[in-house]
PDB file of C-alpha atoms in Angstrom:
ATOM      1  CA  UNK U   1     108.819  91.711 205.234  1.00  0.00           C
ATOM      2  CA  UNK U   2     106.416  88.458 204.706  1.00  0.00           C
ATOM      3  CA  UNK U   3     103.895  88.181 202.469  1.00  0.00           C
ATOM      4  CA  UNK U   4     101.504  85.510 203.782  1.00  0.00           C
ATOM      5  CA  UNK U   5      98.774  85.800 200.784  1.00  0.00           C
ATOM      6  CA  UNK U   6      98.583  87.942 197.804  1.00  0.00           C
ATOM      7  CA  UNK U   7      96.839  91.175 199.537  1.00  0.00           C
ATOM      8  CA  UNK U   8      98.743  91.071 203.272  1.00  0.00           C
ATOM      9  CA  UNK U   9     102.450  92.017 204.050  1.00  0.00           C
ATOM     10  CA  UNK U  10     103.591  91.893 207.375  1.00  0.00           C
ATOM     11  CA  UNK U  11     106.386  94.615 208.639  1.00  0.00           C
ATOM     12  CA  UNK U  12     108.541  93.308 211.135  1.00  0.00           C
ATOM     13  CA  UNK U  13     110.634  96.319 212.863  1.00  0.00           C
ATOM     14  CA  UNK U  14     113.754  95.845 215.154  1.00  0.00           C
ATOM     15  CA  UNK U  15     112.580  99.375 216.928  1.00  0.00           C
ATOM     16  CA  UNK U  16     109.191 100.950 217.079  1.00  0.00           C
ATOM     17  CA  UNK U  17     108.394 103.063 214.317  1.00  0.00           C
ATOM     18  CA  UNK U  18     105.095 105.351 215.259  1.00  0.00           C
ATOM     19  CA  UNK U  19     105.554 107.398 211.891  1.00  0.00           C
ATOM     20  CA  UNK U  20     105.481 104.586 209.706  1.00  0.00           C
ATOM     21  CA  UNK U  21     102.065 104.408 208.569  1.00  0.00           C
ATOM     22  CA  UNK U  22     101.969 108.231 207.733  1.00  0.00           C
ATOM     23  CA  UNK U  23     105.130 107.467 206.186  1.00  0.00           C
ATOM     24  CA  UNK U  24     103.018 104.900 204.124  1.00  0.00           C
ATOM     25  CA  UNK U  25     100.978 107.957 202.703  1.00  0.00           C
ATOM     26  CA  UNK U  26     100.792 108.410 199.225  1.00  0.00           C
ATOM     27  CA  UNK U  27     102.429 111.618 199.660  1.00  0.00           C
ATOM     28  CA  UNK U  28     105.342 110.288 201.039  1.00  0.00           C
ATOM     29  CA  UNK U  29     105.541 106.778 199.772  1.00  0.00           C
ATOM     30  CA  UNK U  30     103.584 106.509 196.449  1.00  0.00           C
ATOM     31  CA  UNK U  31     103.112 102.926 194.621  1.00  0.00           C
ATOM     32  CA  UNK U  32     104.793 103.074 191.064  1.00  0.00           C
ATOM     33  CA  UNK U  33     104.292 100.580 188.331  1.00  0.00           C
ATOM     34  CA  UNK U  34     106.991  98.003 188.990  1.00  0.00           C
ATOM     35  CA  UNK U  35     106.309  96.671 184.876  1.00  0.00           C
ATOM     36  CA  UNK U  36     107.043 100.162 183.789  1.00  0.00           C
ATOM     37  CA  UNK U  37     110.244 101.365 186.347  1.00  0.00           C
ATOM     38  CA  UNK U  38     111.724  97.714 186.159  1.00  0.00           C
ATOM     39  CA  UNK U  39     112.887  97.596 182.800  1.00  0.00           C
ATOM     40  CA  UNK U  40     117.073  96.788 182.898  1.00  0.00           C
ATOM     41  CA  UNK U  41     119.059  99.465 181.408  1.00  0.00           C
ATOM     42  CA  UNK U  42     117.009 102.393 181.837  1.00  0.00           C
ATOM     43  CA  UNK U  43     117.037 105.823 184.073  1.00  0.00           C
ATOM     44  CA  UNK U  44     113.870 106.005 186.250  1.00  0.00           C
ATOM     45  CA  UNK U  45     114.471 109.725 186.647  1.00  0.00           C
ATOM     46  CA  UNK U  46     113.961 110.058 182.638  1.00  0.00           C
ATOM     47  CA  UNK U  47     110.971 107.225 182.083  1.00  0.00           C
ATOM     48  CA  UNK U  48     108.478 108.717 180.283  1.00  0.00           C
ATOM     49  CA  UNK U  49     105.941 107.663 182.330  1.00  0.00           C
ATOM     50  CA  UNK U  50     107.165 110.319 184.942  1.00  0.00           C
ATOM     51  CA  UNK U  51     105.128 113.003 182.514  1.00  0.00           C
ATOM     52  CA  UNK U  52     101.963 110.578 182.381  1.00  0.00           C
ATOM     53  CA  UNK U  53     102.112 108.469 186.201  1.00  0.00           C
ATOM     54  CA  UNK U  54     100.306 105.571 186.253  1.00  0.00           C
ATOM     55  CA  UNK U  55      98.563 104.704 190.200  1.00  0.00           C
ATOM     56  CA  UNK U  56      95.550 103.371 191.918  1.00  0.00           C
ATOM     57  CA  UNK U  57      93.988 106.402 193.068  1.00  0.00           C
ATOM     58  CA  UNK U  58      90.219 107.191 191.970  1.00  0.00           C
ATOM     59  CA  UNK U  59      91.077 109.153 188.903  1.00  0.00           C
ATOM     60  CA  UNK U  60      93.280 108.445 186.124  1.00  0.00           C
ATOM     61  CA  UNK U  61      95.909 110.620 184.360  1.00  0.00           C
ATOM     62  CA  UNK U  62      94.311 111.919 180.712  1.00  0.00           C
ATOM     63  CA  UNK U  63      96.268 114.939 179.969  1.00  0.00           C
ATOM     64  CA  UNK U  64      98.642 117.650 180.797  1.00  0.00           C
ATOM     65  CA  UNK U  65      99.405 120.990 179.359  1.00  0.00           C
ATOM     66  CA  UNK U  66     102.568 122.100 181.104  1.00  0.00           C
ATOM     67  CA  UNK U  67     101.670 125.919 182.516  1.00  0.00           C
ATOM     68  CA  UNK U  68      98.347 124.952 182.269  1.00  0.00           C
ATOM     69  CA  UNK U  69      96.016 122.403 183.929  1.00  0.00           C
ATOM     70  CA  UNK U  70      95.964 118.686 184.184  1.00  0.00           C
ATOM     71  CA  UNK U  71      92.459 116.676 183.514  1.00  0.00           C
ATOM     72  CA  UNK U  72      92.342 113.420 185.311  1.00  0.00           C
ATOM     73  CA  UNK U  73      89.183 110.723 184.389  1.00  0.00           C
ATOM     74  CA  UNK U  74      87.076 108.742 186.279  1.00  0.00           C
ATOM     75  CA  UNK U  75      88.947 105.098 187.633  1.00  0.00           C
ATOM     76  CA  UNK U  76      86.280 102.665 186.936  1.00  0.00           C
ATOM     77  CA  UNK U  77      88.415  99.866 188.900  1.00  0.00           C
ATOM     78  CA  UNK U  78      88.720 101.992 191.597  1.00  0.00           C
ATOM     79  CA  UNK U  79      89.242  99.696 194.573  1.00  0.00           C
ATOM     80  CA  UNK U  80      86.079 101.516 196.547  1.00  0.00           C
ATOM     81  CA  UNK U  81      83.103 101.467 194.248  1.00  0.00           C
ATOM     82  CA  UNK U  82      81.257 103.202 193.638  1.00  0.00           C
ATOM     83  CA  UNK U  83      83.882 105.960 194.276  1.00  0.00           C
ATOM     84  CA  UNK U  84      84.763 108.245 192.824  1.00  0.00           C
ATOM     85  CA  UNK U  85      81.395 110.015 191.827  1.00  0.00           C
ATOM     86  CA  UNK U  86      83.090 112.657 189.484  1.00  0.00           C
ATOM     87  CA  UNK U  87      83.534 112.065 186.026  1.00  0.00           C
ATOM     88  CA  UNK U  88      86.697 114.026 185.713  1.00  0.00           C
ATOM     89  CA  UNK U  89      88.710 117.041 187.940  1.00  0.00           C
ATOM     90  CA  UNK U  90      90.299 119.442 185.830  1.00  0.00           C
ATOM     91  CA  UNK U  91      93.112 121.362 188.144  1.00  0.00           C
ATOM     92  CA  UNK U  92      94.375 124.484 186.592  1.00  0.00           C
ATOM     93  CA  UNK U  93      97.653 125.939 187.598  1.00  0.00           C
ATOM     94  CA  UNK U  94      98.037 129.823 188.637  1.00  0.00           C
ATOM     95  CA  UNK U  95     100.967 131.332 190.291  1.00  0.00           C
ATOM     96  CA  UNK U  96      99.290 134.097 191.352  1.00  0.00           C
ATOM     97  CA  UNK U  97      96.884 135.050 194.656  1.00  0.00           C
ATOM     98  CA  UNK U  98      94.861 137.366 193.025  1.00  0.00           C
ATOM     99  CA  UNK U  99      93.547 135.156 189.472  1.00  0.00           C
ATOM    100  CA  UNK U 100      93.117 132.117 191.999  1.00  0.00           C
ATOM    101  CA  UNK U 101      90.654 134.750 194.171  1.00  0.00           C
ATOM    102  CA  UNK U 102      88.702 135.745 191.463  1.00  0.00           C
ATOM    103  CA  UNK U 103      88.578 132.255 189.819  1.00  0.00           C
ATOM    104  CA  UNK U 104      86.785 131.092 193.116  1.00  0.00           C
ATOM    105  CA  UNK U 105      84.649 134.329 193.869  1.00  0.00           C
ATOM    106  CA  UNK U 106      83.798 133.902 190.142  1.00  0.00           C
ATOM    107  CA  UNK U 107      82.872 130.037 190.072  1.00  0.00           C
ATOM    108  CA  UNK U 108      85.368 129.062 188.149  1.00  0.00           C
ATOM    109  CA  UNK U 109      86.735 126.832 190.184  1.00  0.00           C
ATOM    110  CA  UNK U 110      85.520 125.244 192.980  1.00  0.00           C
ATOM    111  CA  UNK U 111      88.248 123.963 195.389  1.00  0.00           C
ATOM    112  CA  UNK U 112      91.580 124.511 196.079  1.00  0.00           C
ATOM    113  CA  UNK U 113      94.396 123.112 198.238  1.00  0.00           C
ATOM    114  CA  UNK U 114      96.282 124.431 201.123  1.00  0.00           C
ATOM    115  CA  UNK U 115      95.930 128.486 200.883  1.00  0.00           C
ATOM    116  CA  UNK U 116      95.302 129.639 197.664  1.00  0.00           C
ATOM    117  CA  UNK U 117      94.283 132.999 198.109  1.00  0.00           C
ATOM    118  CA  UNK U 118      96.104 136.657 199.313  1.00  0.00           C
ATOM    119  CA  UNK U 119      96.568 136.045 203.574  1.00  0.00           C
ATOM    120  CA  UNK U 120      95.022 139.954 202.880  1.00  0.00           C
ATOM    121  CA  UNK U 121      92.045 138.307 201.781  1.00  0.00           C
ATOM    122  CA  UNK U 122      90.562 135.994 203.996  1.00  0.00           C
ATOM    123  CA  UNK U 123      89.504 138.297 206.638  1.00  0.00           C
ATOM    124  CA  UNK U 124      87.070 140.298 203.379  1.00  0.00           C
ATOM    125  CA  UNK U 125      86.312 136.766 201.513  1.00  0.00           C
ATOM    126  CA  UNK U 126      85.122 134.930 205.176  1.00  0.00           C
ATOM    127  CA  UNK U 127      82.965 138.603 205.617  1.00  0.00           C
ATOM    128  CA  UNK U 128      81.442 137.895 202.255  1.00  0.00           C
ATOM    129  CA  UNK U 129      80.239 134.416 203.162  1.00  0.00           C
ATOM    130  CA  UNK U 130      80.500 133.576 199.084  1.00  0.00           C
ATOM    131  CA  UNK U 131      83.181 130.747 199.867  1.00  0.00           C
ATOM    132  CA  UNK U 132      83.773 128.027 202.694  1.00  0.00           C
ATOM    133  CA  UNK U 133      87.197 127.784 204.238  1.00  0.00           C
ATOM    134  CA  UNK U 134      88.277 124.240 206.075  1.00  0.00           C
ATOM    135  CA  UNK U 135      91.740 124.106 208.037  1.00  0.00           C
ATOM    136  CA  UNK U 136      91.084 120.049 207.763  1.00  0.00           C
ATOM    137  CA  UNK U 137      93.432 119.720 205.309  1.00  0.00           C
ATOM    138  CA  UNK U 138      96.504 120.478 207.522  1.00  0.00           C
ATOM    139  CA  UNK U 139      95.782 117.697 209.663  1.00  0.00           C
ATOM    140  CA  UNK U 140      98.548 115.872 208.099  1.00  0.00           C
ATOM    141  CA  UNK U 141     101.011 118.153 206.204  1.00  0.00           C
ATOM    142  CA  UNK U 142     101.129 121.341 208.292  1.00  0.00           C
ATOM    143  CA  UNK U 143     103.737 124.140 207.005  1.00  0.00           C
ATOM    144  CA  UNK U 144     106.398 125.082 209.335  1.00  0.00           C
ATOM    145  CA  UNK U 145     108.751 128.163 208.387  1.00  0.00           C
ATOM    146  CA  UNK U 146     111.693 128.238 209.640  1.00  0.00           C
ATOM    147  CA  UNK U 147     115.370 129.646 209.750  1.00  0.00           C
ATOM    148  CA  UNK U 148     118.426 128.341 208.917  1.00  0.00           C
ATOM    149  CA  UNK U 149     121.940 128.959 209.752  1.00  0.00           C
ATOM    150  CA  UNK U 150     124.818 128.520 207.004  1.00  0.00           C
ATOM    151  CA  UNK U 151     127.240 126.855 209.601  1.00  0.00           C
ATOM    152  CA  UNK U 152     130.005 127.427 206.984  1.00  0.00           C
ATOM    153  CA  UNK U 153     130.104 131.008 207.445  1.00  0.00           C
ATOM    154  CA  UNK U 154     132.732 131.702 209.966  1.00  0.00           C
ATOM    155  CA  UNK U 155     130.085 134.464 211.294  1.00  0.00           C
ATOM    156  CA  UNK U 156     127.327 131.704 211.811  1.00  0.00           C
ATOM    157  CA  UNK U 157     130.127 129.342 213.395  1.00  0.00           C
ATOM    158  CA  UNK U 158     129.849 131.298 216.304  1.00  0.00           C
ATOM    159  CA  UNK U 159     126.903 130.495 218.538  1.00  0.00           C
ATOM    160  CA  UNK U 160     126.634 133.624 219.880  1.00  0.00           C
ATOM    161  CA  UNK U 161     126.007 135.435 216.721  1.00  0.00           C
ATOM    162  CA  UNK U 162     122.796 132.553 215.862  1.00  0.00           C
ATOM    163  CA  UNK U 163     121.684 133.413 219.198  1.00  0.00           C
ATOM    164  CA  UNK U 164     121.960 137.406 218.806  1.00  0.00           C
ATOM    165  CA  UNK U 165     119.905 136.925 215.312  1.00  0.00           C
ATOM    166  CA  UNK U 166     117.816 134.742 217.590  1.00  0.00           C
ATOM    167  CA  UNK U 167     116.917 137.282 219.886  1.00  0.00           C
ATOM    168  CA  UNK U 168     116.735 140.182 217.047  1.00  0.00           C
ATOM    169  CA  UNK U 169     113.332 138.160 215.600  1.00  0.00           C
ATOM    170  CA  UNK U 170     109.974 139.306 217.286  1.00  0.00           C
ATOM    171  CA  UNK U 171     108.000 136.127 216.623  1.00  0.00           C
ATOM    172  CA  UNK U 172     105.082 137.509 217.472  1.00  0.00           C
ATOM    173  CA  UNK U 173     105.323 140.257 215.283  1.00  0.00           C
ATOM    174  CA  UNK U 174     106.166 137.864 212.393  1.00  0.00           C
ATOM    175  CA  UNK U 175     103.111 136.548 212.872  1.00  0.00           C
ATOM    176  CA  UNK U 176     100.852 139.334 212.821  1.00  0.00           C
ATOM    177  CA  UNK U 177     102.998 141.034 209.583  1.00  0.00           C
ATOM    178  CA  UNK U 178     104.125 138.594 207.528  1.00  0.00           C
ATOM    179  CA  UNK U 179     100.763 136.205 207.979  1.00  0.00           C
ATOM    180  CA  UNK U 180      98.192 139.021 208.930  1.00  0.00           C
ATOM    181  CA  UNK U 181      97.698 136.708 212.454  1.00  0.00           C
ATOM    182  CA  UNK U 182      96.925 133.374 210.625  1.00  0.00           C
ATOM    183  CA  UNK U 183      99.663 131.354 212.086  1.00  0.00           C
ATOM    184  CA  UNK U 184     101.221 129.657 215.144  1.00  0.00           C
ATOM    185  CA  UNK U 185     104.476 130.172 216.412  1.00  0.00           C
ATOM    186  CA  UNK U 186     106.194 126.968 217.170  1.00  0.00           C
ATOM    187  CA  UNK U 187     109.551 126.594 218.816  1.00  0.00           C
ATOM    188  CA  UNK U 188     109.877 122.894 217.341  1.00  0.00           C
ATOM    189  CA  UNK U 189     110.228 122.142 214.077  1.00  0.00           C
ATOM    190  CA  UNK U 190     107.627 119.971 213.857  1.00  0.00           C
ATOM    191  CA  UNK U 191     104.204 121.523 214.293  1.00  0.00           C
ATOM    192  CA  UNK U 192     101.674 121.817 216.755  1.00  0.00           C
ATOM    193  CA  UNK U 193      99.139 120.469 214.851  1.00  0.00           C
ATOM    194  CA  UNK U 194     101.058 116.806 215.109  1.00  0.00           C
ATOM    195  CA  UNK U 195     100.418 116.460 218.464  1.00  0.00           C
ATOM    196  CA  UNK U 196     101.694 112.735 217.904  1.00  0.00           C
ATOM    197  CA  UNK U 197     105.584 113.936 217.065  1.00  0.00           C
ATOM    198  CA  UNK U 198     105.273 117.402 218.210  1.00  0.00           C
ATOM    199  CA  UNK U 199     107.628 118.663 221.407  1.00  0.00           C
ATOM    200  CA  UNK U 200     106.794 121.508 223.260  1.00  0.00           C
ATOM    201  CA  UNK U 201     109.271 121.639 225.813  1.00  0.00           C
ATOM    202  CA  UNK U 202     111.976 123.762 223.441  1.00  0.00           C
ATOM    203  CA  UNK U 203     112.117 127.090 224.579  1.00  0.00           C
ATOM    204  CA  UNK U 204     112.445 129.908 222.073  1.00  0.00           C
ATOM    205  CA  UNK U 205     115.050 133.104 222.682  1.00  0.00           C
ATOM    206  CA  UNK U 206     112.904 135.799 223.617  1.00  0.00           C
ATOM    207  CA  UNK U 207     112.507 139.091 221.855  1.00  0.00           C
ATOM    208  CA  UNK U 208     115.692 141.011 223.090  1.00  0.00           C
ATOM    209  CA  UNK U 209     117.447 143.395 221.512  1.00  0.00           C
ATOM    210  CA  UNK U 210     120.055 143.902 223.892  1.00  0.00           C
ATOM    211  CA  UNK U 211     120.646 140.966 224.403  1.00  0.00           C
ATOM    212  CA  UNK U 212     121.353 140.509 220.852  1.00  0.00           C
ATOM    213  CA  UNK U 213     123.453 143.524 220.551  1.00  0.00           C
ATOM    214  CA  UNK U 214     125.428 142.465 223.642  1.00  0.00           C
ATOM    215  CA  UNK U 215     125.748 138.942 222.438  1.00  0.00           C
ATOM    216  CA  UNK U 216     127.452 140.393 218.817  1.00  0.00           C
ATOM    217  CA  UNK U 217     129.947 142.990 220.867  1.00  0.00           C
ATOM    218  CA  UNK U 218     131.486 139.576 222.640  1.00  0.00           C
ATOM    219  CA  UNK U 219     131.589 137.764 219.416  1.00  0.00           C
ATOM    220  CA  UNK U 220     133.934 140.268 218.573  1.00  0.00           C
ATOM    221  CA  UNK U 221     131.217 142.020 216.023  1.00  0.00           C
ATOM    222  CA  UNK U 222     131.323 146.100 216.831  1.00  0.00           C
ATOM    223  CA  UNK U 223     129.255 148.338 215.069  1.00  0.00           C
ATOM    224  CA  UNK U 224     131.410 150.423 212.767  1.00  0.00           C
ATOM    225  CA  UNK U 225     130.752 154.070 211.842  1.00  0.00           C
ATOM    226  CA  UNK U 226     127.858 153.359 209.646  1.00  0.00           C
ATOM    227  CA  UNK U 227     126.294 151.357 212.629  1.00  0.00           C
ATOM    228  CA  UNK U 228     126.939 148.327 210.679  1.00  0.00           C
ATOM    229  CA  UNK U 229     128.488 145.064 211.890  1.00  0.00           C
ATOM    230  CA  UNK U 230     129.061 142.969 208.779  1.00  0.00           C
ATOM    231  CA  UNK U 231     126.784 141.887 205.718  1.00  0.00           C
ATOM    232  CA  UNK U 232     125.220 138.760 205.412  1.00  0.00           C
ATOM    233  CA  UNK U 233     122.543 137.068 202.223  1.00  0.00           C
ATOM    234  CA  UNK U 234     119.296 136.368 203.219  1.00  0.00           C
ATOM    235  CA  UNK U 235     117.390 134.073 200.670  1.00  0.00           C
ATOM    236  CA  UNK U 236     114.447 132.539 200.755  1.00  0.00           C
ATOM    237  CA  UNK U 237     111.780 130.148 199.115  1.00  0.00           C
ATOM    238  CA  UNK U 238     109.747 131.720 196.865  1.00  0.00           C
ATOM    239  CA  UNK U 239     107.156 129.255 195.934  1.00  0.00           C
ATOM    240  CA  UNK U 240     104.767 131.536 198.564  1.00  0.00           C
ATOM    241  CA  UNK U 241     104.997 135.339 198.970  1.00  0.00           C
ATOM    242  CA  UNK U 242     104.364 134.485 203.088  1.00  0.00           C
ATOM    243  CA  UNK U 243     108.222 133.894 202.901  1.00  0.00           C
ATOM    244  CA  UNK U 244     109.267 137.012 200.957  1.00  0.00           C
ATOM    245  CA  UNK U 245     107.392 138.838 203.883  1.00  0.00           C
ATOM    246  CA  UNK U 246     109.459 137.034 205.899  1.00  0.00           C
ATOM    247  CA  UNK U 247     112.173 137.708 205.105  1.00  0.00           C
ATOM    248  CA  UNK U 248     111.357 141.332 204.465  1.00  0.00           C
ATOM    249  CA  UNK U 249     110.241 141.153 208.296  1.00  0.00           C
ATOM    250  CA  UNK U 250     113.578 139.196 209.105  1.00  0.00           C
ATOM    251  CA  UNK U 251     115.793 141.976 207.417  1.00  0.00           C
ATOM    252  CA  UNK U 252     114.097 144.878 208.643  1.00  0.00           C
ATOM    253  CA  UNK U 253     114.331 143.474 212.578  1.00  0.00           C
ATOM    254  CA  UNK U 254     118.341 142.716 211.987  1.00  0.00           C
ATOM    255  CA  UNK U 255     118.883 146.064 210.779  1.00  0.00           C
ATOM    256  CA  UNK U 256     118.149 147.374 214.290  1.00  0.00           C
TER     257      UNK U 256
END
């Protein structure tokens, strides 16, 4: 890194790098106070300014009632006057579908990030034409769902069982149960949407049962007299109820 004046730094890379600037996103790499986090002695991780951030966005942090909401004011040295034209955003916290529905159909709030309300909903609320609904905002952090193995299971050690619970999972069925059609299957785990870093030649297993029951008999995996094979655990995330229906989907299909 060189610093030639006090506002440029030059990058020089020994490889190219084409995600580095997204990289330099505030979501991924925010700016922290260096007089606050550089003190000798203490724990970053416990600083109380982790409850009350200091930044150079266009608001500043007022207050925060944990459960609640968070008010940020107006930044009057905001580096991109005479932004912001707000004198304060108050976001409220809600964990559930149906109160954030309501709070919007009601006025009570007036935006909210990624997809706040029921999947079940959109198709009535677009119908209604009370509320405006922008897919703009996944232009840079897209949501990708995805499966993973526990490779220290001696069941999952075997390829041919990850390829049997491969073929047991109807994608396109996933997508019109679990997220009532409003999703994209993607065989890459990076999304469509980043056409920059996103591959399309991987080639998902396709929908085939008996190939996934045939697949389990070689890996030495009968059924038994209940029809059952073995027992695994599913879990899943459950900061959104898409993945619970997921993985409802997901057990259902791997019973068969």
């Amino acid at each position: 890194m060189k610093t030639p004046d006090a506002l440029t730094a030059v990058f020089e890379l020994s490889h190219p790098a084409p995600y580095l600037l997204r990289a330099f996103a505030a979501g991924e790499t925010p700016i922290l106070p260096k007089h606050i986090y550089d003190v000798p002695g203490s724990d970053p991780l416990k600083n109380d300014n982790n409850n009350a951030p200091v930044g150079t966005g266009p608001y500043i942090f007022s207050e925060w009632v944990r459960g609640s909401h968070i008010v940020y004011k107006r930044n009057p040295n905001y580096w991109d006057p005479p932004k912001p034209y707000l004198d304060q955003l108050i976001v409220k916290f809600s964990p559930d579908a149906v109160v954030r529905t309501l709070a919007l159909e009601t006025g009570d709030a007036d935006i909210a990030y990624r997809t706040p309300v029921a999947l079940s909903e959109i198709a009535r609320l677009k119908k209604e034409g009370k509320l405006g609904f922008d897919t703009k905002g996944n232009n840079y952090s897209y949501s990708v769902a995805s499966l993973q193995f526990n490779l220290d299971d001696n069941i999952f050690k075997d390829l041919r069982v990850r390829q049997a619970f491969s073929h047991a999972i109807d994608r396109d069925a996933l997508v019109r149960i679990a997220y009532f059609g409003l999703a994209t299957p993607t065989a890459s785990p990076v999304a469509p949407g980043l056409k920059t870093f996103h591959d399309p030649s991987p080639t998902p297993y396709p929908f085939d049962l008996a190939a996934a029951n045939r697949l389990l008999d070689e890996a030495g995996y009968p059924r038994g007299a209940d029809g059952t094979r073995f027992s695994i655990t599913l879990d899943y995330n459950t900061y959104d109820d898409a993945f619970r229906r997921i993985a409802d989907f997901t057990r259902a299909a791997w019973l068969c």
